[in-house]
mmCIF file of N, CA and C in Angstrom:
data_model
loop_
_atom_site.group_PDB
_atom_site.id
_atom_site.type_symbol
_atom_site.label_atom_id
_atom_site.label_comp_id
_atom_site.label_asym_id
_atom_site.label_seq_id
_atom_site.Cartn_x
_atom_site.Cartn_y
_atom_site.Cartn_z
ATOM 1 N N UNK A 1 73.194 104.467 93.841
ATOM 2 C CA UNK A 1 71.998 104.919 93.257
ATOM 3 C C UNK A 1 71.498 106.274 93.724
ATOM 4 N N UNK A 2 70.323 106.448 93.504
ATOM 5 C CA UNK A 2 69.578 107.736 94.029
ATOM 6 C C UNK A 2 69.650 108.093 95.443
ATOM 7 N N UNK A 3 69.550 107.030 96.239
ATOM 8 C CA UNK A 3 69.696 107.150 97.706
ATOM 9 C C UNK A 3 71.036 107.638 98.134
ATOM 10 N N UNK A 4 71.882 106.975 97.438
ATOM 11 C CA UNK A 4 73.419 107.506 97.899
ATOM 12 C C UNK A 4 73.744 108.890 97.294
ATOM 13 N N UNK A 5 73.098 109.335 96.148
ATOM 14 C CA UNK A 5 73.238 110.635 95.679
ATOM 15 C C UNK A 5 72.639 111.715 96.604
ATOM 16 N N UNK A 6 71.514 111.292 97.160
ATOM 17 C CA UNK A 6 70.644 112.195 98.077
ATOM 18 C C UNK A 6 71.582 112.384 99.455
ATOM 19 N N UNK A 7 71.995 111.067 99.886
ATOM 20 C CA UNK A 7 72.729 111.215 101.174
ATOM 21 C C UNK A 7 74.064 112.082 100.821
ATOM 22 N N UNK A 8 74.795 111.952 99.841
ATOM 23 C CA UNK A 8 75.923 112.735 99.391
ATOM 24 C C UNK A 8 75.623 114.239 99.396
ATOM 25 N N UNK A 9 74.494 114.509 98.697
ATOM 26 C CA UNK A 9 73.998 115.947 98.642
ATOM 27 C C UNK A 9 73.692 116.571 100.033
ATOM 28 N N UNK A 10 73.063 115.769 100.850
ATOM 29 C CA UNK A 10 72.905 116.176 102.164
ATOM 30 C C UNK A 10 74.029 116.452 102.915
ATOM 31 N N UNK A 11 75.021 115.576 102.805
ATOM 32 C CA UNK A 11 76.306 115.945 103.513
ATOM 33 C C UNK A 11 77.113 116.953 102.890
ATOM 34 N N UNK A 12 76.989 117.371 101.651
ATOM 35 C CA UNK A 12 77.647 118.354 100.976
ATOM 36 C C UNK A 12 76.946 119.681 101.567
ATOM 37 N N UNK A 13 75.625 119.781 101.851
ATOM 38 C CA UNK A 13 75.010 120.868 102.301
ATOM 39 C C UNK A 13 75.415 121.146 103.750
ATOM 40 N N UNK A 14 75.532 120.084 104.430
ATOM 41 C CA UNK A 14 76.033 120.075 105.992
ATOM 42 C C UNK A 14 77.362 120.722 105.954
ATOM 43 N N UNK A 15 78.170 120.329 105.017
ATOM 44 C CA UNK A 15 79.513 120.866 105.118
ATOM 45 C C UNK A 15 79.497 122.490 105.058
ATOM 46 N N UNK A 16 78.660 123.002 104.044
ATOM 47 C CA UNK A 16 78.646 124.315 103.789
ATOM 48 C C UNK A 16 78.272 124.959 105.017
ATOM 49 N N UNK A 17 77.613 124.447 105.986
ATOM 50 C CA UNK A 17 77.117 125.055 107.184
ATOM 51 C C UNK A 17 77.903 124.694 108.439
ATOM 52 N N UNK A 18 78.483 123.494 108.398
ATOM 53 C CA UNK A 18 79.248 123.072 109.777
ATOM 54 C C UNK A 18 80.233 121.924 109.343
ATOM 55 N N UNK A 19 81.302 122.453 108.918
ATOM 56 C CA UNK A 19 82.477 121.478 108.700
ATOM 57 C C UNK A 19 82.866 120.654 110.025
ATOM 58 N N UNK A 20 82.820 121.155 111.072
ATOM 59 C CA UNK A 20 83.067 120.560 112.350
ATOM 60 C C UNK A 20 82.054 119.525 112.561
ATOM 61 N N UNK A 21 80.968 119.812 112.334
ATOM 62 C CA UNK A 21 79.830 118.802 112.629
ATOM 63 C C UNK A 21 79.951 117.494 111.558
ATOM 64 N N UNK A 22 80.350 117.861 110.472
ATOM 65 C CA UNK A 22 80.751 116.612 109.525
ATOM 66 C C UNK A 22 81.970 115.950 109.908
ATOM 67 N N UNK A 23 82.888 116.392 110.277
ATOM 68 C CA UNK A 23 84.162 115.852 110.811
ATOM 69 C C UNK A 23 83.884 114.995 112.004
ATOM 70 N N UNK A 24 83.111 115.509 113.065
ATOM 71 C CA UNK A 24 82.751 114.867 114.240
ATOM 72 C C UNK A 24 81.894 113.660 113.919
ATOM 73 N N UNK A 25 80.959 113.774 112.948
ATOM 74 C CA UNK A 25 80.210 112.726 112.570
ATOM 75 C C UNK A 25 81.188 111.533 111.960
ATOM 76 N N UNK A 26 81.833 111.944 111.040
ATOM 77 C CA UNK A 26 82.751 110.869 110.382
ATOM 78 C C UNK A 26 83.672 110.217 111.608
ATOM 79 N N UNK A 27 83.985 110.849 112.609
ATOM 80 C CA UNK A 27 84.777 110.237 113.726
ATOM 81 C C UNK A 27 83.964 109.373 114.424
ATOM 82 N N UNK A 28 82.670 109.726 114.762
ATOM 83 C CA UNK A 28 81.725 109.057 115.564
ATOM 84 C C UNK A 28 81.277 107.729 114.782
ATOM 85 N N UNK A 29 80.861 107.911 113.521
ATOM 86 C CA UNK A 29 80.451 106.842 112.663
ATOM 87 C C UNK A 29 81.617 105.735 112.768
ATOM 88 N N UNK A 30 82.860 106.262 112.422
ATOM 89 C CA UNK A 30 84.025 105.280 112.453
ATOM 90 C C UNK A 30 84.214 104.452 113.698
ATOM 91 N N UNK A 31 84.143 105.341 114.850
ATOM 92 C CA UNK A 31 84.210 104.728 116.215
ATOM 93 C C UNK A 31 83.159 103.605 116.442
ATOM 94 N N UNK A 32 81.891 103.863 116.034
ATOM 95 C CA UNK A 32 80.736 102.919 116.215
ATOM 96 C C UNK A 32 80.915 101.644 115.294
ATOM 97 N N UNK A 33 81.512 101.802 114.033
ATOM 98 C CA UNK A 33 81.753 100.651 113.204
ATOM 99 C C UNK A 33 83.089 100.085 113.356
ATOM 100 N N UNK A 34 84.102 100.614 114.155
ATOM 101 C CA UNK A 34 85.241 100.011 114.227
ATOM 102 C C UNK A 34 86.247 100.286 113.064
ATOM 103 N N UNK A 35 86.047 101.342 112.377
ATOM 104 C CA UNK A 35 86.852 101.704 111.308
ATOM 105 C C UNK A 35 87.517 103.165 111.497
ATOM 106 N N UNK A 36 88.081 103.470 110.578
ATOM 107 C CA UNK A 36 88.890 104.891 110.512
ATOM 108 C C UNK A 36 87.928 105.879 109.969
ATOM 109 N N UNK A 37 87.967 107.053 110.470
ATOM 110 C CA UNK A 37 87.243 108.211 109.880
ATOM 111 C C UNK A 37 87.460 108.244 108.403
ATOM 112 N N UNK A 38 86.263 108.475 107.598
ATOM 113 C CA UNK A 38 86.323 108.779 106.274
ATOM 114 C C UNK A 38 86.629 107.350 105.388
ATOM 115 N N UNK A 39 86.882 106.303 106.133
ATOM 116 C CA UNK A 39 87.146 104.911 105.435
ATOM 117 C C UNK A 39 86.055 104.740 104.506
ATOM 118 N N UNK A 40 84.651 104.905 104.874
ATOM 119 C CA UNK A 40 83.637 104.576 104.083
ATOM 120 C C UNK A 40 83.628 105.370 102.783
ATOM 121 N N UNK A 41 84.012 106.642 102.774
ATOM 122 C CA UNK A 41 84.171 107.500 101.638
ATOM 123 C C UNK A 41 85.225 106.842 100.645
ATOM 124 N N UNK A 42 86.327 106.561 101.163
ATOM 125 C CA UNK A 42 87.508 106.106 100.340
ATOM 126 C C UNK A 42 87.113 104.683 99.656
ATOM 127 N N UNK A 43 86.300 103.897 100.439
ATOM 128 C CA UNK A 43 85.839 102.596 99.878
ATOM 129 C C UNK A 43 84.891 102.978 98.868
ATOM 130 N N UNK A 44 84.066 103.961 98.919
ATOM 131 C CA UNK A 44 83.128 104.395 97.850
ATOM 132 C C UNK A 44 83.972 104.806 96.594
ATOM 133 N N UNK A 45 85.043 105.315 96.709
ATOM 134 C CA UNK A 45 85.926 105.723 95.450
ATOM 135 C C UNK A 45 86.326 104.437 94.806
ATOM 136 N N UNK A 46 86.545 103.389 95.516
ATOM 137 C CA UNK A 46 86.927 102.089 95.030
ATOM 138 C C UNK A 46 85.919 101.144 94.567
ATOM 139 N N UNK A 47 84.610 101.659 94.709
ATOM 140 C CA UNK A 47 83.410 100.754 94.303
ATOM 141 C C UNK A 47 83.308 100.357 92.906
ATOM 142 N N UNK A 48 83.890 100.967 91.993
ATOM 143 C CA UNK A 48 83.847 100.725 90.405
ATOM 144 C C UNK A 48 82.731 101.355 89.826
ATOM 145 N N UNK A 49 81.770 101.995 90.600
ATOM 146 C CA UNK A 49 80.690 102.714 90.038
ATOM 147 C C UNK A 49 81.009 104.139 89.715
ATOM 148 N N UNK A 50 81.007 104.567 88.557
ATOM 149 C CA UNK A 50 81.610 105.985 88.213
ATOM 150 C C UNK A 50 80.679 107.071 88.921
ATOM 151 N N UNK A 51 79.385 106.851 88.890
ATOM 152 C CA UNK A 51 78.664 107.960 89.566
ATOM 153 C C UNK A 51 78.847 108.159 91.018
ATOM 154 N N UNK A 52 79.220 107.015 91.763
ATOM 155 C CA UNK A 52 79.441 106.933 93.202
ATOM 156 C C UNK A 52 80.869 107.667 93.431
ATOM 157 N N UNK A 53 81.606 107.449 92.627
ATOM 158 C CA UNK A 53 83.016 107.980 92.560
ATOM 159 C C UNK A 53 83.055 109.416 92.446
ATOM 160 N N UNK A 54 82.248 109.897 91.327
ATOM 161 C CA UNK A 54 82.337 111.339 91.084
ATOM 162 C C UNK A 54 81.473 111.995 92.246
ATOM 163 N N UNK A 55 80.383 111.545 92.852
ATOM 164 C CA UNK A 55 79.859 112.063 93.871
ATOM 165 C C UNK A 55 80.602 112.164 95.148
ATOM 166 N N UNK A 56 81.400 111.111 95.236
ATOM 167 C CA UNK A 56 82.306 110.983 96.522
ATOM 168 C C UNK A 56 83.458 112.014 96.380
ATOM 169 N N UNK A 57 84.017 112.074 95.158
ATOM 170 C CA UNK A 57 85.044 113.240 94.899
ATOM 171 C C UNK A 57 84.409 114.521 95.285
ATOM 172 N N UNK A 58 83.375 114.816 94.725
ATOM 173 C CA UNK A 58 82.598 116.108 95.009
ATOM 174 C C UNK A 58 82.587 116.366 96.539
ATOM 175 N N UNK A 59 82.164 115.448 97.317
ATOM 176 C CA UNK A 59 81.975 115.559 98.766
ATOM 177 C C UNK A 59 83.376 115.758 99.356
ATOM 178 N N UNK A 60 84.337 114.915 98.960
ATOM 179 C CA UNK A 60 85.803 115.199 99.445
ATOM 180 C C UNK A 60 86.349 116.515 99.226
ATOM 181 N N UNK A 61 86.101 116.999 97.925
ATOM 182 C CA UNK A 61 86.602 118.348 97.504
ATOM 183 C C UNK A 61 85.905 119.430 98.297
ATOM 184 N N UNK A 62 84.713 119.148 98.644
ATOM 185 C CA UNK A 62 83.803 120.106 99.428
ATOM 186 C C UNK A 62 84.364 120.214 100.684
ATOM 187 N N UNK A 63 84.929 119.026 101.478
ATOM 188 C CA UNK A 63 85.287 119.008 102.644
ATOM 189 C C UNK A 63 86.634 119.874 102.804
ATOM 190 N N UNK A 64 87.573 119.530 101.683
ATOM 191 C CA UNK A 64 88.709 120.353 101.662
ATOM 192 C C UNK A 64 88.491 121.806 101.391
ATOM 193 N N UNK A 65 87.694 122.264 100.515
ATOM 194 C CA UNK A 65 87.500 123.706 100.371
ATOM 195 C C UNK A 65 86.702 124.374 101.296
ATOM 196 N N UNK A 66 85.989 123.663 102.306
ATOM 197 C CA UNK A 66 85.343 124.207 103.504
ATOM 198 C C UNK A 66 85.963 124.115 104.795
ATOM 199 N N UNK A 67 87.186 123.476 104.751
ATOM 200 C CA UNK A 67 87.870 123.288 105.987
ATOM 201 C C UNK A 67 88.273 124.673 106.628
ATOM 202 N N UNK A 68 88.106 124.823 107.931
ATOM 203 C CA UNK A 68 88.256 126.238 108.631
ATOM 204 C C UNK A 68 89.577 126.609 108.537
ATOM 205 N N UNK A 69 90.603 125.900 108.168
ATOM 206 C CA UNK A 69 91.973 126.437 108.075
ATOM 207 C C UNK A 69 92.819 125.397 107.061
ATOM 208 N N UNK A 70 94.008 125.932 106.697
ATOM 209 C CA UNK A 70 94.839 125.188 105.832
ATOM 210 C C UNK A 70 95.471 123.979 106.597
ATOM 211 N N UNK A 71 95.715 124.194 107.854
ATOM 212 C CA UNK A 71 96.197 123.110 108.728
ATOM 213 C C UNK A 71 95.115 122.016 108.681
ATOM 214 N N UNK A 72 93.967 122.337 108.937
ATOM 215 C CA UNK A 72 92.859 121.272 109.082
ATOM 216 C C UNK A 72 92.683 120.534 107.592
ATOM 217 N N UNK A 73 92.633 121.317 106.610
ATOM 218 C CA UNK A 73 92.640 120.685 105.280
ATOM 219 C C UNK A 73 93.682 119.839 104.980
ATOM 220 N N UNK A 74 94.965 120.301 105.265
ATOM 221 C CA UNK A 74 96.061 119.411 105.160
ATOM 222 C C UNK A 74 96.111 118.167 106.011
ATOM 223 N N UNK A 75 95.728 118.218 107.272
ATOM 224 C CA UNK A 75 95.417 117.115 108.216
ATOM 225 C C UNK A 75 94.562 116.095 107.546
ATOM 226 N N UNK A 76 93.390 116.599 106.965
ATOM 227 C CA UNK A 76 92.352 115.728 106.498
ATOM 228 C C UNK A 76 92.912 115.130 105.136
ATOM 229 N N UNK A 77 93.595 115.760 104.329
ATOM 230 C CA UNK A 77 94.324 115.010 103.097
ATOM 231 C C UNK A 77 95.315 114.012 103.615
ATOM 232 N N UNK A 78 96.045 114.217 104.703
ATOM 233 C CA UNK A 78 96.916 113.209 105.056
ATOM 234 C C UNK A 78 96.282 112.020 105.630
ATOM 235 N N UNK A 79 95.134 112.051 106.469
ATOM 236 C CA UNK A 79 94.424 111.198 106.731
ATOM 237 C C UNK A 79 93.816 110.208 105.671
ATOM 238 N N UNK A 80 93.481 110.848 104.651
ATOM 239 C CA UNK A 80 92.836 110.103 103.361
ATOM 240 C C UNK A 80 94.051 109.295 102.687
ATOM 241 N N UNK A 81 95.248 109.939 102.754
ATOM 242 C CA UNK A 81 96.267 109.273 102.098
ATOM 243 C C UNK A 81 96.669 108.072 102.872
ATOM 244 N N UNK A 82 96.573 108.148 104.284
ATOM 245 C CA UNK A 82 96.804 106.909 105.135
ATOM 246 C C UNK A 82 95.797 105.843 104.813
ATOM 247 N N UNK A 83 94.609 106.300 104.265
ATOM 248 C CA UNK A 83 93.603 105.311 104.013
ATOM 249 C C UNK A 83 93.732 104.733 102.623
ATOM 250 N N UNK A 84 94.888 104.959 102.060
ATOM 251 C CA UNK A 84 95.020 104.559 100.557
ATOM 252 C C UNK A 84 94.294 105.279 99.534
ATOM 253 N N UNK A 85 94.110 106.403 99.596
ATOM 254 C CA UNK A 85 93.680 107.397 98.443
ATOM 255 C C UNK A 85 94.784 107.769 97.544
ATOM 256 N N UNK A 86 94.625 107.266 96.353
ATOM 257 C CA UNK A 86 95.891 107.552 95.434
ATOM 258 C C UNK A 86 95.328 108.560 94.298
#
């Protein structure tokens, strides 16, 4: 819903200013929840809600586009593949 959209927008804006902060946050959140980094975003893609999937894809794309290097973006994509993003 609207709260999810606002949260995704906030994360998108954070990416524009600090890719490393978002990446560290994903790792910290995963560790505190006992999951893998970005698993929550991959799960959102599978939620069945079109708006959620579109917003999540926008965020994932922004992460790739704003990665500090090609190596980091490739590493991120490979992590997502390991989480069953198809």
